[in-house]
Amino acid sequence: KVSGGYATRIRRQGLVKVVAELMRGTQELLQRLLLFEMRGKHVFGLTTKIPNRASRTGILSLWSTTSDRSISRAASTLYPLAALHRNASKKQAWSLSLHCRTLVSQTPDWNPLEMKWPAIPQEDGKRLTTIALRLSNMINAFRHRGHFAAMLDPLRGSSHKKLNPHEPIYWVNTDAVDVCRLLKDYPDRLDLTVFGLEDVDPNERFAIGHEFLAHPKRDWSIHDVVEFMRATYCGSTAVEYTHLSDRFQRSWIKTIFERGNPRKKQRNEYFFQGNQLGTLSREEKVKALEILLRTDHLERFLGDKFPAVKRFGIEGAEAVLLGLHALVTRGAELGVEGVELGMAHRGRLNVLANLFGKPLGALCNEFTETDVSMGDVKYHLGTYAVRNFRGKLVHMNLAANPSHLEAVNSVVVGKTRAKQFFINDKEMKRVMAVLLHGDAAFSGQGIVAEVMELSEIPAYTTGGTIHVVINNMIGFTTDPRASRSSYHCTNVAKGIESPIFHVNGDDVEAVIHVCRIAAEWRQTFHKDCVVDIVCYRRHGHNELDEPSLTQPLTYSEIRRHPPVLQLYTTELIADRVVDTKFVRDLSQKVLHEFENEFQHRKQYIPRPSEWLATNWQGEAISALCDSGSRPFNLTGVPLKTLKDIGLSACKIPEDFSAHPQVKDLFMRRQKMLEHGEADMALAELLAFGALMLPFSPDDSFGRIKREGDSLSLADTSDALKGTAELLTEYVEHPTVDVRLSGQDSERGTFNQRHAVIYDQRTAQPYTPLNNLNLGPQATFQVCNSSLSEAAVLGFEYGYSLESDLALVIWEAQFGDFANVAQHIIDNFIATGESKWGQKSALVLLLPHGYDGQGPEHSSARLERYLQLVDQDPDVVPGAIEGSFEEELERAWKVLDGNGNNKVNMSDITNYLNELSPTDKPRIQSQELSVHGA
């Protein structure tokens, strides 16, 4: 007989199953169930055991004690579950009639944090075992939750420290985090009661070297363990990796961070640094100082020369540039030949100058010139460069991006995948994607999660993307506590089991080390990882904004806080790496160089091609478009070629067990080919196959022939022969790769395509178009995508930018699904050419129809696309014949019967109603012909 909140479940499933289920949940729920009063006895723990019918023990064994035990004493034994199994000698309370009520309801003030560990046994064997287990518990607590106590915030030290007692910071209750409680008053004292070690001499040594396999030390005291783990996981670097399911990946990270090569502590009152990531050589430190100085001085120089211009500077996060240099350099050493970079506006000008090598004079000229032959602001434009990193040439592209934050992410990974495909980088080691994010956007924009979910899908993976978060701890004017629910802005990355490296942006060398580790992780495991550089924003959202209106305490602290350059210079001078004269001379040299570039800025002549981060022939195509004559080419193949393609694509291998419906479908297609017919799906298949095969016009098809004094077109189609306006040779083309991507695109939403068929015995896929056996052919990729529109469409748009000899298609499951990807269509597809000179031949398939599936699936909203590409709604495009314009004028006069130069819907309705039945079909046919034109 059981009463209480779990009575029904216990009656139906049994007590053991209910407790086991809750054991897999949170510890709080487990405690609420187990700490109940049971007929004068208190249940005080549980152990796991293998089921044994003979002893009548189950998955869980409950242990009880006499009623004179106190509740707090009973509760305290819930923690050392493993030790309890060895020490418990009480009689099993198993077949019981329970009357349950939770302790929480009895004692509302009960606090699990106040529960105490049981006393450590005094017997030698049991004592050492108990202490070793509790030390192991503390070590794992640092590995799991050390990031909560890390000194990551340049302003506060710990991210949950308040600048003022009244500052409204609402994060996780760090008092509930065991590591935070342990270190709360460090170094004055350690709260060892958290781990039940308060009765142990902190200097007594124990043989727990097996906990640190990467460290040579074998015997450790409590003080040794705390100091080492604090330096490793709670300094100016922290790492979240225990959520990874792969044991080898966890060991790899743990080994790097715990290998025992401690750096000296940083001379900085805001945080300490004693991590295990190694040291830089003197040459590396001097190089880091030069990059940091250039980054700092560039922002100051532009601020002095253009004080009233928005530049979205990187002040407060200057170490990001050092991290990017370290990341690309280490990647180049590990085989990276190309880097695709995507970022928002903050710090973009500094990245252009100090990472891509864009001349400062060019930047300054763009501040003063209004016409740079582009239609977007300078901090949105892309570029490309070939840079030398320690003797390794790296081709770098910075993708153009709109103001829509994080939208460029999918474009960058799509470009990366395309590059890998076209250079046959099957191991995905030669081209790497790097994405820079803001903290508020990373946690707030859904497309971040959508793009990350593509990272392990075979048709979309790029071998790992490195995400660098410029964590300003603010979003425009919004505090983090109002912009996200998680303590860190990077929690979204845990969904794909990416390691997360946190680093204090004021610790220059730590940023360098962490970015190197990120490059090594990517090249080793080909998975995403995140580098969270916690910094601050010295100005407002832009240089003209006043941030103290909404963050008075934070910006009061920022005004007092020394810049990153000053901190690092002071450290290097104290370490005698450089002296004051060296720093002063280097500063003057850089400023002189900047001033010289500024004086000669007028000599810079901007060209559209330098902003193109794609492989399209931008200038050549632009010249044709600007001249008013879009290129027009005849395309086609002989009818025999189409039949050969269709018959080959409808063959099923003899040893392949196809579904009966697929067999019937392929047989119907063969019959249609024999009769010269094709439905939509078959026509699509023939088009793909024709592009995948090479074609050259000859005397029998597609070539202009001279017959006496006249010219004719060699073609099997009588309709085209002698047509003067089409008298040109068919286009010769090599093989064209085809990529079709979308939701359920392999089979087709309407069961119509079957581009991939599956063996009914083995589930092995077979792609007929990749097995035409008609000579050399290109590759056909058809990809079932994730249930995402924006990320996948952006991916395919980026893919399409890399080659003008590839047909790239995104298929919406229904045409109206493109609504969810509207910002990709608006900001990239429809406007990329006018804003950035960026050409794309991406094709959108938007199926829809009036077939009873509701108003959404009945329209692809085609009017939106017409509006997007209409340059001037008041001018009829020149491609329409002049006679049609005359007809429009006559129709206007008829409709405008009042002569007031206005026409409304009632005028049109009245006019149509007055027409005779024989006139209406004629008008409709004219409308259709216009649409076809």
GROMACS .gro file of C-alpha atoms in nm, residues 327-638:
model
  312
  327LEU     CA    1   4.448   2.935  -3.600
  328VAL     CA    2   4.536   2.981  -3.969
  329THR     CA    3   4.908   2.934  -3.907
  330ARG     CA    4   4.860   2.608  -3.717
  331GLY     CA    5   4.607   2.492  -3.974
  332ALA     CA    6   4.855   2.559  -4.256
  333GLU     CA    7   5.118   2.355  -4.072
  334LEU     CA    8   4.868   2.068  -4.058
  335GLY     CA    9   4.781   2.077  -4.429
  336VAL     CA   10   4.522   2.353  -4.472
  337GLU     CA   11   4.557   2.526  -4.809
  338GLY     CA   12   4.238   2.731  -4.812
  339VAL     CA   13   4.032   2.909  -4.547
  340GLU     CA   14   3.674   3.022  -4.593
  341LEU     CA   15   3.594   3.292  -4.337
  342GLY     CA   16   3.255   3.431  -4.244
  343MET     CA   17   3.192   3.705  -3.990
  344ALA     CA   18   2.962   3.989  -3.899
  345HIS     CA   19   3.054   4.359  -3.899
  346ARG     CA   20   3.243   4.391  -3.568
  347GLY     CA   21   3.616   4.390  -3.630
  348ARG     CA   22   3.576   4.333  -4.002
  349LEU     CA   23   3.796   4.626  -4.111
  350ASN     CA   24   4.074   4.506  -3.882
  351VAL     CA   25   4.045   4.155  -4.021
  352LEU     CA   26   4.067   4.295  -4.375
  353ALA     CA   27   4.382   4.492  -4.292
  354ASN     CA   28   4.569   4.270  -4.048
  355LEU     CA   29   4.468   3.920  -4.160
  356PHE     CA   30   4.395   3.958  -4.532
  357GLY     CA   31   4.658   4.227  -4.589
  358LYS     CA   32   4.432   4.487  -4.748
  359PRO     CA   33   4.626   4.815  -4.778
  360LEU     CA   34   4.523   5.079  -4.526
  361GLY     CA   35   4.519   5.339  -4.804
  362ALA     CA   36   4.245   5.142  -4.975
  363LEU     CA   37   4.042   5.132  -4.655
  364CYS     CA   38   4.086   5.505  -4.598
  365ASN     CA   39   3.987   5.585  -4.953
  366GLU     CA   40   3.665   5.390  -4.908
  367PHE     CA   41   3.586   5.598  -4.601
  368THR     CA   42   3.589   5.913  -4.815
  369GLU     CA   43   3.465   5.783  -5.151
  370THR     CA   44   3.094   5.716  -5.191
  371ASP     CA   45   3.123   5.509  -5.510
  372VAL     CA   46   3.324   5.190  -5.483
  373SER     CA   47   3.122   5.021  -5.759
  374MET     CA   48   2.938   4.822  -5.495
  375GLY     CA   49   2.598   4.858  -5.338
  376ASP     CA   50   2.674   4.789  -4.973
  377VAL     CA   51   2.865   4.936  -4.680
  378LYS     CA   52   3.235   4.860  -4.652
  379TYR     CA   53   3.201   4.637  -4.346
  380HIS     CA   54   2.972   4.398  -4.541
  381LEU     CA   55   3.192   4.339  -4.845
  382GLY     CA   56   3.392   4.024  -4.904
  383THR     CA   57   3.743   3.981  -5.037
  384TYR     CA   58   4.011   3.726  -5.111
  385ALA     CA   59   4.384   3.704  -5.058
  386VAL     CA   60   4.676   3.465  -5.076
  387ARG     CA   61   4.889   3.501  -4.761
  388ASN     CA   62   5.207   3.340  -4.642
  389PHE     CA   63   5.195   3.186  -4.294
  390ARG     CA   64   5.534   3.054  -4.189
  391GLY     CA   65   5.623   2.955  -4.542
  392LYS     CA   66   5.282   2.807  -4.624
  393LEU     CA   67   5.063   2.980  -4.883
  394VAL     CA   68   4.698   2.991  -4.782
  395HIS     CA   69   4.415   3.101  -5.012
  396MET     CA   70   4.173   3.298  -4.797
  397ASN     CA   71   3.821   3.416  -4.875
  398LEU     CA   72   3.606   3.646  -4.665
  399ALA     CA   73   3.241   3.600  -4.759
  400ALA     CA   74   3.025   3.905  -4.818
  401ASN     CA   75   2.744   3.922  -4.566
  402PRO     CA   76   2.427   4.122  -4.506
  403SER     CA   77   2.314   4.285  -4.183
  404HIS     CA   78   2.113   3.974  -4.101
  405LEU     CA   79   2.338   3.823  -3.833
  406GLU     CA   80   2.458   3.464  -3.872
  407ALA     CA   81   2.293   3.426  -4.216
  408VAL     CA   82   2.635   3.399  -4.378
  409ASN     CA   83   2.720   3.085  -4.178
  410SER     CA   84   2.545   2.848  -4.415
  411VAL     CA   85   2.693   3.023  -4.719
  412VAL     CA   86   3.046   2.977  -4.589
  413VAL     CA   87   3.010   2.608  -4.516
  414GLY     CA   88   2.850   2.559  -4.858
  415LYS     CA   89   3.144   2.731  -5.028
  416THR     CA   90   3.381   2.517  -4.826
  417ARG     CA   91   3.209   2.195  -4.928
  418ALA     CA   92   3.215   2.300  -5.293
  419LYS     CA   93   3.586   2.377  -5.284
  420GLN     CA   94   3.655   2.041  -5.126
  421PHE     CA   95   3.452   1.869  -5.397
  422PHE     CA   96   3.611   2.046  -5.692
  423ILE     CA   97   3.971   1.995  -5.571
  424ASN     CA   98   3.894   1.634  -5.474
  425ASP     CA   99   3.970   1.695  -5.107
  426LYS     CA  100   3.809   1.373  -4.988
  427GLU     CA  101   3.973   1.383  -4.645
  428MET     CA  102   3.854   1.744  -4.601
  429LYS     CA  103   4.191   1.855  -4.467
  430ARG     CA  104   4.287   2.111  -4.731
  431VAL     CA  105   3.998   2.358  -4.703
  432MET     CA  106   3.871   2.476  -4.364
  433ALA     CA  107   3.574   2.692  -4.264
  434VAL     CA  108   3.607   2.951  -3.986
  435LEU     CA  109   3.306   3.143  -3.857
  436LEU     CA  110   3.316   3.446  -3.628
  437HIS     CA  111   3.008   3.509  -3.415
  438GLY     CA  112   2.882   3.758  -3.162
  439ASP     CA  113   2.773   3.619  -2.829
  440ALA     CA  114   2.411   3.741  -2.848
  441ALA     CA  115   2.370   3.620  -3.206
  442PHE     CA  116   2.530   3.283  -3.138
  443SER     CA  117   2.279   3.199  -2.866
  444GLY     CA  118   1.985   3.387  -3.018
  445GLN     CA  119   1.979   3.309  -3.390
  446GLY     CA  120   1.823   2.977  -3.482
  447ILE     CA  121   2.023   2.939  -3.801
  448VAL     CA  122   2.333   2.879  -3.585
  449ALA     CA  123   2.185   2.553  -3.459
  450GLU     CA  124   2.057   2.464  -3.807
  451VAL     CA  125   2.400   2.503  -3.963
  452MET     CA  126   2.565   2.309  -3.681
  453GLU     CA  127   2.324   2.022  -3.736
  454LEU     CA  128   2.456   1.996  -4.092
  455SER     CA  129   2.809   1.936  -3.967
  456GLU     CA  130   2.789   1.557  -3.941
  457ILE     CA  131   2.547   1.488  -4.229
  458PRO     CA  132   2.747   1.313  -4.506
  459ALA     CA  133   2.613   1.532  -4.790
  460TYR     CA  134   2.683   1.856  -4.602
  461THR     CA  135   2.981   1.798  -4.374
  462THR     CA  136   3.296   2.001  -4.432
  463GLY     CA  137   3.523   1.811  -4.196
  464GLY     CA  138   3.464   2.050  -3.909
  465THR     CA  139   3.403   2.423  -3.876
  466ILE     CA  140   3.587   2.632  -3.618
  467HIS     CA  141   3.350   2.876  -3.450
  468VAL     CA  142   3.512   3.178  -3.284
  469VAL     CA  143   3.276   3.375  -3.059
  470ILE     CA  144   3.367   3.738  -2.993
  471ASN     CA  145   3.196   3.739  -2.657
  472ASN     CA  146   3.142   4.106  -2.569
  473MET     CA  147   2.898   3.999  -2.295
  474ILE     CA  148   2.637   4.229  -2.445
  475GLY     CA  149   2.405   4.238  -2.744
  476PHE     CA  150   2.366   4.596  -2.872
  477THR     CA  151   2.217   4.724  -2.543
  478THR     CA  152   2.089   4.395  -2.397
  479ASP     CA  153   2.259   4.226  -2.104
  480PRO     CA  154   2.329   3.853  -2.136
  481ARG     CA  155   2.083   3.775  -1.856
  482ALA     CA  156   1.805   3.909  -2.079
  483SER     CA  157   1.923   3.757  -2.405
  484ARG     CA  158   1.972   3.391  -2.315
  485SER     CA  159   1.881   3.127  -2.058
  486SER     CA  160   2.219   2.953  -2.036
  487TYR     CA  161   2.523   3.058  -1.834
  488HIS     CA  162   2.745   3.050  -2.143
  489CYS     CA  163   2.638   3.174  -2.483
  490THR     CA  164   2.789   2.862  -2.642
  491ASN     CA  165   2.558   2.594  -2.502
  492VAL     CA  166   2.400   2.539  -2.842
  493ALA     CA  167   2.723   2.368  -2.953
  494LYS     CA  168   2.670   2.087  -2.703
  495GLY     CA  169   2.388   1.959  -2.922
  496ILE     CA  170   2.641   1.827  -3.174
  497GLU     CA  171   2.899   1.728  -2.912
  498SER     CA  172   3.146   2.003  -2.997
  499PRO     CA  173   3.413   2.086  -2.740
  500ILE     CA  174   3.394   2.443  -2.614
  501PHE     CA  175   3.713   2.630  -2.527
  502HIS     CA  176   3.660   2.941  -2.314
  503VAL     CA  177   3.939   3.196  -2.283
  504ASN     CA  178   3.983   3.537  -2.125
  505GLY     CA  179   4.037   3.792  -2.401
  506ASP     CA  180   4.289   3.984  -2.190
  507ASP     CA  181   4.523   3.683  -2.181
  508VAL     CA  182   4.686   3.712  -2.521
  509GLU     CA  183   4.896   3.398  -2.502
  510ALA     CA  184   4.606   3.188  -2.376
  511VAL     CA  185   4.402   3.298  -2.680
  512ILE     CA  186   4.687   3.190  -2.907
  513HIS     CA  187   4.718   2.850  -2.739
  514VAL     CA  188   4.345   2.780  -2.745
  515CYS     CA  189   4.316   2.868  -3.115
  516ARG     CA  190   4.605   2.637  -3.194
  517ILE     CA  191   4.428   2.359  -3.007
  518ALA     CA  192   4.111   2.431  -3.206
  519ALA     CA  193   4.301   2.391  -3.535
  520GLU     CA  194   4.456   2.066  -3.412
  521TRP     CA  195   4.116   1.934  -3.303
  522ARG     CA  196   3.964   2.011  -3.640
  523GLN     CA  197   4.246   1.848  -3.837
  524THR     CA  198   4.248   1.545  -3.607
  525PHE     CA  199   3.879   1.465  -3.560
  526HIS     CA  200   3.714   1.663  -3.845
  527LYS     CA  201   3.443   1.794  -3.615
  528ASP     CA  202   3.321   2.137  -3.517
  529CYS     CA  203   3.463   2.313  -3.214
  530VAL     CA  204   3.399   2.648  -3.046
  531VAL     CA  205   3.644   2.906  -2.916
  532ASP     CA  206   3.467   3.147  -2.681
  533ILE     CA  207   3.686   3.458  -2.640
  534VAL     CA  208   3.536   3.646  -2.345
  535CYS     CA  209   3.617   4.014  -2.386
  536TYR     CA  210   3.433   4.346  -2.380
  537ARG     CA  211   3.323   4.624  -2.614
  538ARG     CA  212   3.502   4.949  -2.533
  539HIS     CA  213   3.250   5.163  -2.722
  540GLY     CA  214   2.880   5.119  -2.787
  541HIS     CA  215   2.731   4.911  -3.064
  542ASN     CA  216   2.912   5.157  -3.289
  543GLU     CA  217   3.148   5.441  -3.215
  544LEU     CA  218   2.867   5.699  -3.216
  545ASP     CA  219   2.657   5.515  -2.959
  546GLU     CA  220   2.651   5.593  -2.584
  547PRO     CA  221   2.649   5.258  -2.400
  548SER     CA  222   2.640   5.388  -2.041
  549LEU     CA  223   2.273   5.474  -2.087
  550THR     CA  224   2.188   5.109  -2.032
  551GLN     CA  225   2.508   4.959  -1.880
  552PRO     CA  226   2.638   5.226  -1.639
  553LEU     CA  227   2.838   4.998  -1.409
  554THR     CA  228   2.994   4.795  -1.688
  555TYR     CA  229   3.111   5.097  -1.885
  556SER     CA  230   3.234   5.271  -1.575
  557GLU     CA  231   3.457   4.967  -1.524
  558ILE     CA  232   3.558   4.959  -1.892
  559ARG     CA  233   3.675   5.320  -1.878
  560ARG     CA  234   3.909   5.229  -1.591
  561HIS     CA  235   4.022   4.901  -1.743
  562PRO     CA  236   4.363   4.905  -1.919
  563PRO     CA  237   4.364   4.804  -2.289
  564VAL     CA  238   4.487   4.461  -2.394
  565LEU     CA  239   4.797   4.611  -2.556
  566GLN     CA  240   4.897   4.783  -2.233
  567LEU     CA  241   4.854   4.464  -2.030
  568TYR     CA  242   5.061   4.252  -2.268
  569THR     CA  243   5.331   4.515  -2.313
  570THR     CA  244   5.367   4.546  -1.936
  571GLU     CA  245   5.402   4.170  -1.904
  572LEU     CA  246   5.667   4.140  -2.177
  573ILE     CA  247   5.867   4.428  -2.031
  574ALA     CA  248   5.851   4.270  -1.684
  575ASP     CA  249   5.972   3.940  -1.832
  576ARG     CA  250   6.252   4.124  -2.018
  577VAL     CA  251   6.133   3.998  -2.352
  578VAL     CA  252   6.129   4.356  -2.485
  579ASP     CA  253   6.209   4.693  -2.336
  580THR     CA  254   6.027   5.023  -2.340
  581LYS     CA  255   6.238   5.161  -2.625
  582PHE     CA  256   6.155   4.862  -2.849
  583VAL     CA  257   5.783   4.910  -2.793
  584ARG     CA  258   5.804   5.286  -2.851
  585ASP     CA  259   6.002   5.242  -3.174
  586LEU     CA  260   5.766   4.977  -3.303
  587SER     CA  261   5.466   5.199  -3.226
  588GLN     CA  262   5.617   5.495  -3.410
  589LYS     CA  263   5.706   5.276  -3.707
  590VAL     CA  264   5.351   5.147  -3.741
  591LEU     CA  265   5.195   5.492  -3.703
  592HIS     CA  266   5.433   5.635  -3.964
  593GLU     CA  267   5.336   5.353  -4.200
  594PHE     CA  268   4.966   5.425  -4.142
  595GLU     CA  269   5.011   5.797  -4.201
  596ASN     CA  270   5.199   5.735  -4.524
  597GLU     CA  271   4.922   5.507  -4.648
  598PHE     CA  272   4.665   5.768  -4.556
  599GLN     CA  273   4.844   6.041  -4.750
  600HIS     CA  274   4.850   5.828  -5.066
  601ARG     CA  275   4.493   5.701  -5.035
  602LYS     CA  276   4.377   5.897  -5.344
  603GLN     CA  277   4.601   5.684  -5.564
  604TYR     CA  278   4.388   5.381  -5.488
  605ILE     CA  279   4.134   5.302  -5.759
  606PRO     CA  280   3.865   5.059  -5.641
  607ARG     CA  281   3.773   4.767  -5.866
  608PRO     CA  282   3.469   4.544  -5.820
  609SER     CA  283   3.673   4.229  -5.876
  610GLU     CA  284   3.873   4.271  -5.556
  611TRP     CA  285   3.558   4.224  -5.352
  612LEU     CA  286   3.460   3.901  -5.522
  613ALA     CA  287   3.513   3.603  -5.296
  614THR     CA  288   3.388   3.356  -5.559
  615ASN     CA  289   3.522   3.178  -5.866
  616TRP     CA  290   3.271   3.330  -6.108
  617GLN     CA  291   3.400   3.552  -6.389
  618GLY     CA  292   3.241   3.857  -6.235
  619GLU     CA  293   3.382   4.137  -6.449
  620ALA     CA  294   3.320   3.962  -6.780
  621ILE     CA  295   2.959   3.887  -6.694
  622SER     CA  296   2.906   4.235  -6.551
  623ALA     CA  297   3.027   4.389  -6.878
  624LEU     CA  298   2.769   4.192  -7.075
  625CYS     CA  299   2.492   4.278  -6.833
  626ASP     CA  300   2.577   4.647  -6.817
  627SER     CA  301   2.576   4.671  -7.196
  628GLY     CA  302   2.210   4.570  -7.197
  629SER     CA  303   2.270   4.246  -7.389
  630ARG     CA  304   2.236   3.944  -7.169
  631PRO     CA  305   2.418   3.645  -7.320
  632PHE     CA  306   2.190   3.421  -7.522
  633ASN     CA  307   2.300   3.071  -7.618
  634LEU     CA  308   2.128   2.785  -7.794
  635THR     CA  309   2.152   2.464  -7.598
  636GLY     CA  310   2.045   2.116  -7.692
  637VAL     CA  311   2.149   1.763  -7.776
  638PRO     CA  312   2.031   1.521  -8.047
   0.00000   0.00000   0.00000
